[in-house]
Tab-separated table of C-alpha atoms and ligand atoms in Angstrom:
chain	number	residue	atom	x	y	z
A	223	MET	CA	-32.518	45.902	12.782
A	224	SER	CA	-29.022	46.676	13.900
A	225	ARG	CA	-26.278	44.129	14.035
A	226	ASP	CA	-25.937	44.651	17.773
A	227	ASN	CA	-29.511	43.742	18.261
A	228	SER	CA	-29.231	40.581	16.285
A	229	ASN	CA	-26.120	39.436	18.090
A	230	ASP	CA	-27.767	40.111	21.358
A	231	SER	CA	-30.835	38.144	20.403
A	232	LYS	CA	-28.739	35.315	19.182
A	233	SER	CA	-26.841	35.032	22.400
A	234	ARG	CA	-30.072	35.126	24.373
A	235	LEU	CA	-31.416	32.325	22.267
A	236	THR	CA	-28.253	30.318	22.357
A	237	ARG	CA	-27.407	30.675	26.004
A	238	ARG	CA	-28.234	27.090	26.806
A	239	HIS	CA	-26.150	24.071	26.039
A	240	TYR	CA	-27.175	22.180	22.962
A	241	VAL	CA	-24.375	19.714	22.743
A	242	ALA	CA	-26.145	17.136	24.836
A	243	GLY	CA	-28.723	16.593	22.155
A	244	ALA	CA	-26.463	16.833	19.142
A	245	GLY	CA	-26.562	13.810	16.959
A	246	THR	CA	-29.219	12.019	18.906
A	247	LEU	CA	-31.861	12.731	16.291
A	248	ALA	CA	-29.516	11.093	13.942
A	249	THR	CA	-31.708	9.509	11.345
A	250	VAL	CA	-35.065	9.975	9.742
A	251	GLY	CA	-35.779	6.347	10.392
A	252	ILE	CA	-36.202	3.518	8.052
A	253	ALA	CA	-37.838	4.477	4.837
A	254	GLY	CA	-41.397	3.408	5.169
A	255	CYS	CA	-43.431	1.948	2.432
A	256	SER	CA	-45.964	4.037	0.662
A	257	GLY	CA	-49.434	2.929	1.334
A	258	GLY	CA	-50.075	3.906	-2.250
A	259	GLY	CA	-53.035	5.877	-1.100
A	260	ASP	CA	-56.253	4.567	0.294
A	261	GLY	CA	-58.429	6.877	-1.612
A	262	SER	CA	-57.965	9.532	0.988
A	263	ASP	CA	-57.529	12.947	-0.448
A	264	GLY	CA	-56.229	13.900	2.884
A	265	SER	CA	-57.737	17.304	3.223
A	266	ASP	CA	-59.311	16.444	6.469
A	267	GLY	CA	-57.666	19.256	8.337
A	268	GLY	CA	-60.416	21.322	6.839
A	269	ASP	CA	-62.663	23.326	8.926
A	270	GLY	CA	-62.566	20.801	11.666
A	271	SER	CA	-60.005	23.065	13.185
A	272	ASP	CA	-62.331	25.984	13.632
A	273	GLY	CA	-63.529	27.236	16.926
A	274	SER	CA	-60.065	27.485	18.356
A	275	ASP	CA	-59.713	30.441	20.619
A	276	GLY	CA	-56.060	29.931	21.153
A	277	GLY	CA	-57.064	28.290	24.388
A	278	ASP	CA	-54.256	25.830	23.969
A	279	GLY	CA	-52.027	28.268	25.715
A	280	SER	CA	-51.574	30.828	22.996
A	281	ASP	CA	-52.202	34.201	24.460
A	282	GLY	CA	-52.288	36.108	21.258
A	283	GLY	CA	-55.570	37.805	21.969
A	284	ASP	CA	-57.797	38.726	19.061
A	285	SER	CA	-57.295	36.806	15.933
A	286	SER	CA	-56.499	39.208	13.135
A	287	ALA	CA	-57.567	36.810	10.358
A	288	GLU	CA	-54.286	37.618	8.643
A	289	LEU	CA	-51.859	34.762	8.343
A	290	GLU	CA	-48.288	36.006	8.106
A	291	ILE	CA	-45.848	33.416	6.771
A	292	VAL	CA	-42.088	33.965	6.846
A	293	HIS	CA	-40.054	31.649	4.610
A	294	TRP	CA	-37.087	31.666	2.215
A	295	TRP	CA	-38.596	30.022	-0.839
A	296	THR	CA	-37.953	32.674	-3.438
A	297	ALA	CA	-35.745	30.862	-5.984
A	298	GLY	CA	-36.709	28.853	-9.090
A	299	GLY	CA	-38.983	25.932	-8.265
A	300	GLU	CA	-39.154	26.909	-4.583
A	301	GLN	CA	-41.418	29.820	-5.253
A	302	ASP	CA	-43.718	27.808	-7.538
A	303	ALA	CA	-44.004	25.042	-4.959
A	304	TYR	CA	-44.823	27.521	-2.212
A	305	GLN	CA	-47.490	29.136	-4.384
A	306	ALA	CA	-49.015	25.718	-5.084
A	307	LEU	CA	-49.192	25.130	-1.335
A	308	LEU	CA	-50.904	28.488	-0.787
A	309	ASP	CA	-53.344	27.805	-3.645
A	310	GLY	CA	-54.425	24.598	-1.962
A	311	PHE	CA	-54.774	26.324	1.388
A	312	ARG	CA	-56.835	29.151	-0.149
A	313	GLU	CA	-59.204	26.633	-1.703
A	314	GLU	CA	-59.935	25.270	1.751
A	315	HIS	CA	-59.875	28.569	3.594
A	316	PRO	CA	-60.788	31.423	1.256
A	317	ASP	CA	-61.544	33.568	4.306
A	318	VAL	CA	-57.936	33.694	5.506
A	319	GLU	CA	-55.842	36.546	4.207
A	320	ILE	CA	-52.246	35.505	3.667
A	321	VAL	CA	-49.455	37.968	4.289
A	322	ASP	CA	-46.471	36.589	2.474
A	323	ASN	CA	-43.224	37.746	4.034
A	324	PRO	CA	-40.166	36.144	2.457
A	325	ALA	CA	-36.650	36.404	3.894
A	326	PRO	CA	-34.731	35.470	0.719
A	327	GLY	CA	-31.415	33.623	0.987
A	328	GLY	CA	-30.649	29.986	0.144
A	329	ALA	CA	-30.743	27.521	3.034
A	330	GLY	CA	-32.313	30.115	5.285
A	331	SER	CA	-29.174	32.216	5.365
A	332	ALA	CA	-31.158	35.375	6.056
A	333	ILE	CA	-34.132	34.141	8.036
A	334	ASP	CA	-32.574	33.458	11.436
A	335	THR	CA	-31.906	36.980	12.525
A	336	VAL	CA	-35.331	38.184	11.451
A	337	ILE	CA	-37.182	35.387	13.177
A	338	GLN	CA	-35.137	35.257	16.353
A	339	ASN	CA	-35.556	38.952	16.978
A	340	ARG	CA	-39.261	38.870	16.327
A	341	VAL	CA	-39.924	35.777	18.417
A	342	ILE	CA	-37.903	37.114	21.345
A	343	ASP	CA	-39.581	40.490	21.113
A	344	GLY	CA	-42.952	38.780	21.356
A	345	ASN	CA	-43.859	39.909	17.865
A	346	PRO	CA	-43.664	36.673	15.889
A	347	PRO	CA	-45.260	36.028	12.514
A	348	SER	CA	-48.144	33.542	12.453
A	349	THR	CA	-45.788	30.815	11.330
A	350	PHE	CA	-42.345	30.425	9.835
A	351	GLN	CA	-40.265	27.918	7.912
A	352	ILE	CA	-37.714	26.029	9.974
A	353	TRP	CA	-35.857	22.707	9.782
A	354	PRO	CA	-37.137	20.203	12.338
A	355	GLY	CA	-34.658	18.523	14.682
A	356	GLN	CA	-31.856	20.475	16.296
A	357	ALA	CA	-32.781	23.783	14.673
A	358	LEU	CA	-35.926	23.883	16.811
A	359	THR	CA	-34.111	23.552	20.119
A	360	PRO	CA	-33.323	27.211	20.837
A	361	TYR	CA	-37.065	27.842	20.595
A	362	THR	CA	-38.219	24.792	22.546
A	363	ASP	CA	-35.616	25.452	25.248
A	364	GLU	CA	-37.201	28.844	25.818
A	365	GLY	CA	-40.807	27.667	25.470
A	366	LEU	CA	-41.370	29.813	22.419
A	367	LEU	CA	-43.298	27.241	20.385
A	368	GLU	CA	-46.810	26.009	21.126
A	369	ASP	CA	-47.428	22.346	21.708
A	370	ILE	CA	-49.560	21.368	18.694
A	371	GLY	CA	-49.854	17.717	19.678
A	372	GLU	CA	-53.605	18.062	20.196
A	373	SER	CA	-54.701	20.877	17.946
A	374	VAL	CA	-52.890	19.760	14.792
A	375	TRP	CA	-51.445	16.286	15.219
A	376	ASP	CA	-54.588	14.182	15.432
A	377	GLU	CA	-54.326	10.416	15.358
A	378	GLU	CA	-54.846	10.162	11.630
A	379	MET	CA	-51.919	12.485	10.990
A	380	ARG	CA	-49.639	10.807	13.520
A	381	ASP	CA	-50.268	7.424	11.922
A	382	ALA	CA	-49.682	8.710	8.415
A	383	TYR	CA	-46.222	10.201	8.989
A	384	LEU	CA	-42.934	8.365	8.817
A	385	ASP	CA	-41.965	7.805	12.449
A	386	GLY	CA	-38.511	9.298	12.015
A	387	VAL	CA	-39.855	12.525	10.560
A	388	ARG	CA	-42.544	12.857	13.220
A	389	ASN	CA	-39.861	12.391	15.871
A	390	LEU	CA	-37.905	15.312	14.470
A	391	ALA	CA	-40.959	17.490	15.073
A	392	GLN	CA	-40.734	16.864	18.814
A	393	PRO	CA	-37.174	17.591	19.931
A	394	ALA	CA	-38.319	18.310	23.500
A	395	GLY	CA	-40.895	15.529	23.645
A	396	ASN	CA	-43.989	17.385	22.514
A	397	LEU	CA	-44.965	18.042	18.912
A	398	VAL	CA	-44.199	21.606	17.848
A	399	ALA	CA	-43.749	21.471	14.064
A	400	VAL	CA	-45.371	20.157	10.896
A	401	PRO	CA	-42.803	18.734	8.441
A	402	ILE	CA	-43.897	19.053	4.862
A	403	ASN	CA	-41.188	17.461	2.685
A	404	ILE	CA	-38.048	15.327	2.536
A	405	HIS	CA	-35.216	16.537	0.332
A	406	ARG	CA	-32.114	14.551	-0.485
A	407	LEU	CA	-28.819	16.385	-0.092
A	408	ASN	CA	-26.244	13.965	-1.517
A	409	ASN	CA	-26.965	14.491	-5.212
A	410	LEU	CA	-24.627	15.168	-8.083
A	411	PHE	CA	-26.628	16.821	-10.861
A	412	TYR	CA	-25.209	17.205	-14.316
A	413	ASN	CA	-25.847	18.531	-17.795
A	414	VAL	CA	-26.084	15.503	-20.095
A	415	SER	CA	-24.676	17.195	-23.240
A	416	VAL	CA	-21.707	18.689	-21.434
A	417	LEU	CA	-20.739	15.312	-19.990
A	418	GLU	CA	-21.185	13.685	-23.391
A	419	GLU	CA	-18.944	16.263	-24.976
A	420	ALA	CA	-16.334	15.642	-22.284
A	421	GLY	CA	-16.636	11.884	-22.671
A	422	VAL	CA	-17.443	11.467	-18.994
A	423	ASP	CA	-19.948	8.907	-17.740
A	424	ALA	CA	-21.304	9.975	-14.367
A	425	ALA	CA	-22.175	6.393	-13.466
A	426	ASP	CA	-18.478	5.536	-13.580
A	427	ILE	CA	-17.460	8.043	-10.911
A	428	ASP	CA	-16.881	5.915	-7.836
A	429	ASP	CA	-15.753	8.277	-5.135
A	430	PRO	CA	-15.077	11.962	-4.377
A	431	GLN	CA	-11.550	11.642	-5.793
A	432	GLY	CA	-13.019	10.255	-9.005
A	433	LEU	CA	-15.176	13.337	-9.267
A	434	LEU	CA	-12.035	15.434	-9.185
A	435	ALA	CA	-10.690	13.494	-12.162
A	436	ALA	CA	-14.005	13.914	-14.001
A	437	MET	CA	-13.905	17.693	-13.435
A	438	GLU	CA	-10.376	17.774	-14.765
A	439	THR	CA	-11.588	16.030	-17.931
A	440	VAL	CA	-14.474	18.485	-18.332
A	441	ALA	CA	-12.008	21.353	-18.002
A	442	THR	CA	-9.718	19.897	-20.662
A	443	GLU	CA	-12.348	18.716	-23.127
A	444	THR	CA	-14.991	21.458	-22.992
A	445	ASP	CA	-15.457	25.166	-22.397
A	446	ALA	CA	-17.869	24.494	-19.564
A	447	THR	CA	-17.266	25.188	-15.886
A	448	PRO	CA	-16.817	21.797	-14.213
A	449	MET	CA	-18.701	22.506	-10.961
A	450	ALA	CA	-21.420	25.181	-10.714
A	451	HIS	CA	-20.684	25.869	-7.056
A	452	GLN	CA	-21.448	29.105	-5.193
A	453	THR	CA	-19.217	30.492	-2.447
A	454	GLN	CA	-21.079	33.721	-1.771
A	455	ALA	CA	-22.667	32.085	1.293
A	456	PRO	CA	-20.835	29.286	3.154
A	457	TRP	CA	-23.624	26.680	3.347
A	458	SER	CA	-23.015	25.113	-0.082
A	459	SER	CA	-19.380	24.374	0.773
A	460	LEU	CA	-20.368	23.076	4.198
A	461	GLN	CA	-22.873	20.695	2.618
A	462	MET	CA	-20.435	19.571	-0.100
A	463	TRP	CA	-17.893	18.826	2.615
A	464	GLU	CA	-20.539	16.677	4.368
A	465	SER	CA	-21.083	14.701	1.175
A	466	ILE	CA	-17.356	14.318	0.522
A	467	PHE	CA	-16.861	13.115	4.085
A	468	ILE	CA	-19.663	10.552	3.812
A	469	GLY	CA	-18.435	9.523	0.347
A	470	GLN	CA	-14.937	8.877	1.670
A	471	GLN	CA	-15.570	7.597	5.189
A	472	GLY	CA	-19.138	6.330	5.311
A	473	VAL	CA	-22.063	7.156	7.533
A	474	ASP	CA	-20.779	5.626	10.772
A	475	ASP	CA	-17.887	8.072	10.851
A	476	TYR	CA	-20.265	10.871	9.903
A	477	GLN	CA	-22.444	9.998	12.895
A	478	THR	CA	-19.362	10.080	15.125
A	479	LEU	CA	-18.508	13.451	13.659
A	480	ILE	CA	-21.918	15.025	14.280
A	481	GLY	CA	-21.828	13.491	17.736
A	482	GLY	CA	-18.901	15.834	18.336
A	483	ASP	CA	-15.918	13.474	18.409
A	484	VAL	CA	-13.918	15.264	15.727
A	485	GLU	CA	-10.500	14.537	17.174
A	486	SER	CA	-10.792	10.781	16.676
A	487	LEU	CA	-11.340	11.531	12.986
A	488	GLU	CA	-8.640	14.110	12.472
A	489	SER	CA	-6.952	12.543	9.445
A	490	GLU	CA	-10.323	11.673	7.848
A	491	VAL	CA	-11.556	15.237	8.282
A	492	ARG	CA	-8.322	16.615	6.857
A	493	THR	CA	-8.562	14.314	3.838
A	494	SER	CA	-12.108	15.485	3.096
A	495	LEU	CA	-11.039	19.109	3.408
A	496	GLU	CA	-8.140	18.532	1.026
A	497	THR	CA	-10.546	17.081	-1.525
A	498	LEU	CA	-12.876	20.053	-1.135
A	499	ALA	CA	-9.933	22.425	-1.552
A	500	ALA	CA	-8.976	20.644	-4.781
A	501	TYR	CA	-12.533	21.038	-6.139
A	502	ALA	CA	-12.276	24.814	-5.781
A	503	GLU	CA	-10.161	25.070	-8.910
A	504	TYR	CA	-13.212	24.007	-10.896
A	505	TYR	CA	-15.778	26.493	-9.580
A	506	PRO	CA	-17.180	29.297	-11.760
A	507	GLU	CA	-15.132	32.472	-11.931
A	508	ASP	CA	-18.054	34.307	-10.373
A	509	ALA	CA	-18.601	31.696	-7.615
A	510	GLY	CA	-18.177	34.349	-4.938
A	511	SER	CA	-21.022	36.517	-6.178
A	512	ILE	CA	-23.698	34.056	-7.313
A	513	SER	CA	-26.525	32.326	-5.458
A	514	TRP	CA	-27.149	28.558	-5.636
A	515	ASP	CA	-29.846	28.948	-8.267
A	516	GLN	CA	-27.666	31.203	-10.408
A	517	GLY	CA	-25.061	28.438	-10.266
A	518	ASN	CA	-27.727	25.941	-11.253
A	519	ASN	CA	-28.685	28.199	-14.144
A	520	GLN	CA	-25.213	27.630	-15.556
A	521	VAL	CA	-26.011	23.903	-15.636
A	522	ILE	CA	-29.342	24.630	-17.318
A	523	GLU	CA	-27.642	26.851	-19.912
A	524	GLY	CA	-25.012	24.226	-20.665
A	525	ASP	CA	-22.273	26.473	-19.276
A	526	ALA	CA	-21.467	24.116	-16.419
A	527	ALA	CA	-21.213	20.345	-16.047
A	528	PHE	CA	-21.926	19.366	-12.425
A	529	LEU	CA	-23.740	20.710	-9.419
A	530	HIS	CA	-23.708	19.292	-5.917
A	531	GLN	CA	-26.972	20.418	-4.366
A	532	GLY	CA	-30.111	19.241	-2.621
A	533	ASP	CA	-32.884	18.146	-4.961
A	534	TRP	CA	-34.479	21.584	-4.733
A	535	ALA	CA	-32.173	22.003	-7.757
A	536	ALA	CA	-34.454	19.576	-9.618
A	537	GLY	CA	-37.384	21.806	-8.650
A	538	GLN	CA	-35.621	24.555	-10.579
A	539	TYR	CA	-35.171	22.284	-13.624
A	540	GLY	CA	-38.903	21.629	-13.473
A	541	SER	CA	-39.637	25.324	-13.812
A	542	ALA	CA	-37.034	25.821	-16.593
A	543	GLU	CA	-38.279	25.742	-20.209
A	544	GLY	CA	-37.423	22.642	-22.209
A	545	PHE	CA	-34.854	21.222	-19.818
A	546	GLU	CA	-35.849	17.602	-19.502
A	547	PHE	CA	-34.867	14.868	-17.096
A	548	GLU	CA	-32.529	12.280	-18.627
A	549	THR	CA	-32.305	14.005	-22.034
A	550	ASP	CA	-30.924	17.313	-20.727
A	551	TRP	CA	-30.082	16.725	-17.079
A	552	ASP	CA	-29.606	13.788	-14.807
A	553	MET	CA	-28.328	12.971	-11.359
A	554	VAL	CA	-26.294	10.298	-9.595
A	555	PRO	CA	-25.931	10.013	-5.842
A	556	PHE	CA	-22.818	11.955	-4.831
A	557	PRO	CA	-19.909	9.573	-5.567
A	558	GLY	CA	-19.394	7.120	-2.719
A	559	THR	CA	-22.818	7.749	-1.162
A	560	SER	CA	-25.227	5.443	-2.972
A	561	GLY	CA	-27.493	3.794	-0.428
A	562	VAL	CA	-27.422	7.004	1.609
A	563	TYR	CA	-30.386	9.384	1.546
A	564	GLN	CA	-29.088	12.365	3.458
A	565	SER	CA	-32.243	14.169	4.379
A	566	VAL	CA	-33.204	17.835	4.558
A	567	ILE	CA	-36.663	18.611	5.868
A	568	ASP	CA	-38.722	21.792	6.126
A	569	SER	CA	-41.494	22.422	8.606
A	570	PHE	CA	-43.811	25.114	9.925
A	571	VAL	CA	-44.366	25.998	13.576
A	572	PHE	CA	-46.810	27.809	15.867
A	573	PRO	CA	-44.879	30.488	17.771
A	574	THR	CA	-46.288	31.541	21.136
A	575	ASN	CA	-47.862	34.960	21.454
A	576	ASN	CA	-49.367	34.163	18.091
A	577	PRO	CA	-50.986	37.058	16.216
A	578	SER	CA	-53.534	34.743	14.538
A	579	PRO	CA	-54.037	31.498	16.483
A	580	ASP	CA	-57.052	30.300	14.492
A	581	GLU	CA	-55.528	30.948	11.097
A	582	THR	CA	-52.178	29.487	12.129
A	583	GLU	CA	-53.882	26.338	13.294
A	584	LYS	CA	-55.764	26.077	10.026
A	585	PHE	CA	-52.560	26.482	8.059
A	586	LEU	CA	-50.631	23.901	10.089
A	587	ASN	CA	-53.522	21.472	9.815
A	588	TYR	CA	-53.497	21.967	6.072
A	589	ALA	CA	-49.697	21.582	5.759
A	590	GLY	CA	-50.032	18.143	7.312
A	591	THR	CA	-52.556	16.853	4.768
A	592	VAL	CA	-52.149	14.629	1.733
A	593	ASP	CA	-53.519	17.437	-0.432
A	594	ALA	CA	-50.861	19.929	0.687
A	595	GLN	CA	-48.002	17.475	0.327
A	596	GLU	CA	-49.208	16.247	-3.041
A	597	ARG	CA	-49.303	19.791	-4.406
A	598	PHE	CA	-46.088	21.048	-2.874
A	599	ASN	CA	-43.533	18.259	-3.203
A	600	PRO	CA	-43.575	17.419	-6.930
A	601	ILE	CA	-42.790	21.049	-7.732
A	602	LYS	CA	-40.335	21.488	-4.870
A	603	GLY	CA	-38.246	18.484	-5.871
A	604	SER	CA	-38.912	16.588	-2.634
A	605	ILE	CA	-40.833	13.533	-1.488
A	606	PRO	CA	-43.600	13.625	1.130
A	607	PRO	CA	-43.147	12.687	4.810
A	608	ARG	CA	-46.679	11.250	4.874
A	609	THR	CA	-46.717	7.649	3.698
A	610	ASP	CA	-50.137	7.827	2.026
A	611	VAL	CA	-49.527	10.490	-0.623
A	612	PRO	CA	-50.218	9.113	-4.120
A	613	MET	CA	-46.964	9.270	-6.072
A	614	ASP	CA	-48.362	9.188	-9.621
A	615	GLU	CA	-47.936	12.929	-10.215
A	616	PHE	CA	-44.346	13.052	-9.002
A	617	GLY	CA	-42.649	12.451	-12.351
A	618	ASP	CA	-39.767	10.164	-13.249
A	619	PHE	CA	-37.034	11.855	-11.252
A	620	LEU	CA	-38.870	11.986	-7.935
A	621	THR	CA	-40.199	8.491	-8.482
A	622	ARG	CA	-36.593	7.372	-8.731
A	623	GLN	CA	-35.651	9.398	-5.629
A	624	PHE	CA	-38.587	7.879	-3.779
A	625	GLU	CA	-37.394	4.387	-4.700
A	626	ASP	CA	-33.891	5.310	-3.590
A	627	PHE	CA	-35.349	6.527	-0.299
A	628	GLN	CA	-37.258	3.278	0.202
A	629	ASN	CA	-34.154	1.271	-0.610
A	630	SER	CA	-31.725	3.433	1.306
A	631	ASN	CA	-29.747	1.932	4.181
A	632	THR	CA	-29.607	5.151	6.121
A	633	GLN	CA	-30.993	8.681	6.063
A	634	PRO	CA	-28.588	10.793	8.118
A	635	PRO	CA	-29.484	14.411	8.872
A	636	ALA	CA	-27.626	17.353	7.352
A	637	ILE	CA	-25.428	19.811	9.224
A	638	ALA	CA	-25.831	22.691	6.782
A	639	HIS	CA	-29.620	22.336	6.973
A	640	GLY	CA	-30.134	22.447	10.680
A	641	THR	CA	-31.360	18.991	11.599
A	642	ALA	CA	-28.075	17.368	12.655
A	643	VAL	CA	-26.460	19.848	15.018
A	644	ALA	CA	-27.564	22.680	17.266
A	645	PRO	CA	-27.693	26.117	15.648
A	646	ALA	CA	-24.703	27.344	17.661
A	647	ILE	CA	-22.545	24.582	16.165
A	648	GLN	CA	-23.985	25.067	12.708
A	649	SER	CA	-23.228	28.749	12.761
A	650	ALA	CA	-19.652	28.166	13.990
A	651	LEU	CA	-19.188	25.679	11.141
A	652	SER	CA	-20.630	28.159	8.654
A	653	GLU	CA	-17.975	30.613	9.726
A	654	VAL	CA	-15.286	27.968	9.245
A	655	PHE	CA	-16.433	27.377	5.669
A	656	ALA	CA	-16.830	31.080	4.939
A	657	ASN	CA	-13.121	31.377	5.750
A	658	PHE	CA	-12.238	28.178	3.934
A	659	ASN	CA	-13.935	29.439	0.757
A	660	GLY	CA	-11.415	32.260	0.710
A	661	SER	CA	-8.280	30.629	2.106
A	662	LEU	CA	-8.608	26.890	1.331
A	663	ASN	CA	-6.547	26.485	4.482
A	664	VAL	CA	-7.013	22.885	5.670
A	665	ASP	CA	-5.245	23.362	9.024
A	666	ALA	CA	-7.396	26.312	9.991
A	667	ALA	CA	-10.571	24.554	8.841
A	668	TYR	CA	-9.762	21.379	10.761
A	669	GLU	CA	-9.157	23.370	13.932
A	670	GLY	CA	-12.304	25.370	13.371
A	671	ILE	CA	-14.397	22.235	12.931
A	672	ARG	CA	-12.881	20.661	16.054
A	673	ASP	CA	-13.575	23.789	18.077
A	674	ALA	CA	-17.088	24.240	16.711
A	675	PHE	CA	-18.207	21.079	18.446
B	773	BGC	C1	-34.353	24.034	2.454
B	773	BGC	C2	-34.968	23.881	1.080
B	773	BGC	C3	-34.490	25.003	0.191
B	773	BGC	C4	-32.977	25.063	0.183
B	773	BGC	C5	-32.387	26.174	-0.664
B	773	BGC	C6	-32.862	24.182	2.347
B	773	BGC	O1	-32.324	24.443	3.603
B	773	BGC	O2	-34.650	22.939	3.257
B	773	BGC	O3	-36.370	23.896	1.164
B	773	BGC	O4	-34.975	24.840	-1.105
B	773	BGC	O5	-32.527	25.261	1.496
B	773	BGC	O6	-32.882	27.421	-0.294
């Protein structure tokens, strides 16, 4: 696919105004309580969904019986979690042939172009991974996603989901996506031995400036890289800036920011950018050529102290040999953000002109079950959006995250992971941070952020 094509597709998809909706889907909603399970094993999506002829408006013609899934879960624990999801689906639907079609690249950095071109060309996959919320709007604006409010979202499923998450699946009013997880973004992971050697106690780091001091100590006292950050793709710096901003200014200002009023926060934004620029001294020498999971590997190997990353990083620790929670690694909320559960959610959708309406419906039904979410999330490093998933197999770390979620005051959406702002804004911001990674120029970044909104 040529670059020209992709740009063209992008502009066709982004020709409408998104700003009106930005920031309105601003929170996942109050953390609900877990029902603790009612004995339901959830797999009720089962074959109840058979008999569909795509008569819900999908005009895909003959069902091919092949289910093509496009996603970006190819790193560490991501891949294992995805396989666990497919295993569960295959148990229920051995007749469906799955065509696995990954578009590798952390945070979906490579999936957009592929999907947008295919959806616009009327040649979509059966389903694809996408963040709910604002990221869906280019598709819903153009009517490119089927309404699955009847075929998939039956009453049982509607009742079981956290309201805030279900709302994100209906940015235009009707339900078009099935969310499958809730990640937390504002984590600071660390290698326990490296911090011990440095004499740093993560629990004592109070704010983003304090983290700078801790990194300085790691640099002086050990041979380890203080912060295992990647700058090959801009999203990790964009998300770290979000956490710094929340850590310094709080969530109310963050909400103002994602609402687009950057100018009223000029000095606050500049301060957060200065902090991020100061962190850059402590990145790995190869930061510009590694992926997020390669960075995380440096933490696993004891070559790096800290990592700011979503808790998919914990999924990777789960699939690493002999790297144990609390003895070898641990996590504190990013300094200054305790009480905040900044959420990142993945979902699957039913594109129109679907090549396999029956199979797609079966898959989406399955993704919404207790069984699917109980298999997928513990390995992925996320908690389930259904409130009735038994939590006993989630391990100590996710149990703690789950408690933090329940006790959190607020669950703001993330910019770098599509839920908070429209894709046009997100991509302008990505460009700002791609430049910032190279230049560390605060003036240019401030202006870029202001203009992006
Ligand atoms: C997704 C996660 C994924 C991470 C890194 C995020 O945008 O929501 O599921 O693990 O990117 O690829």
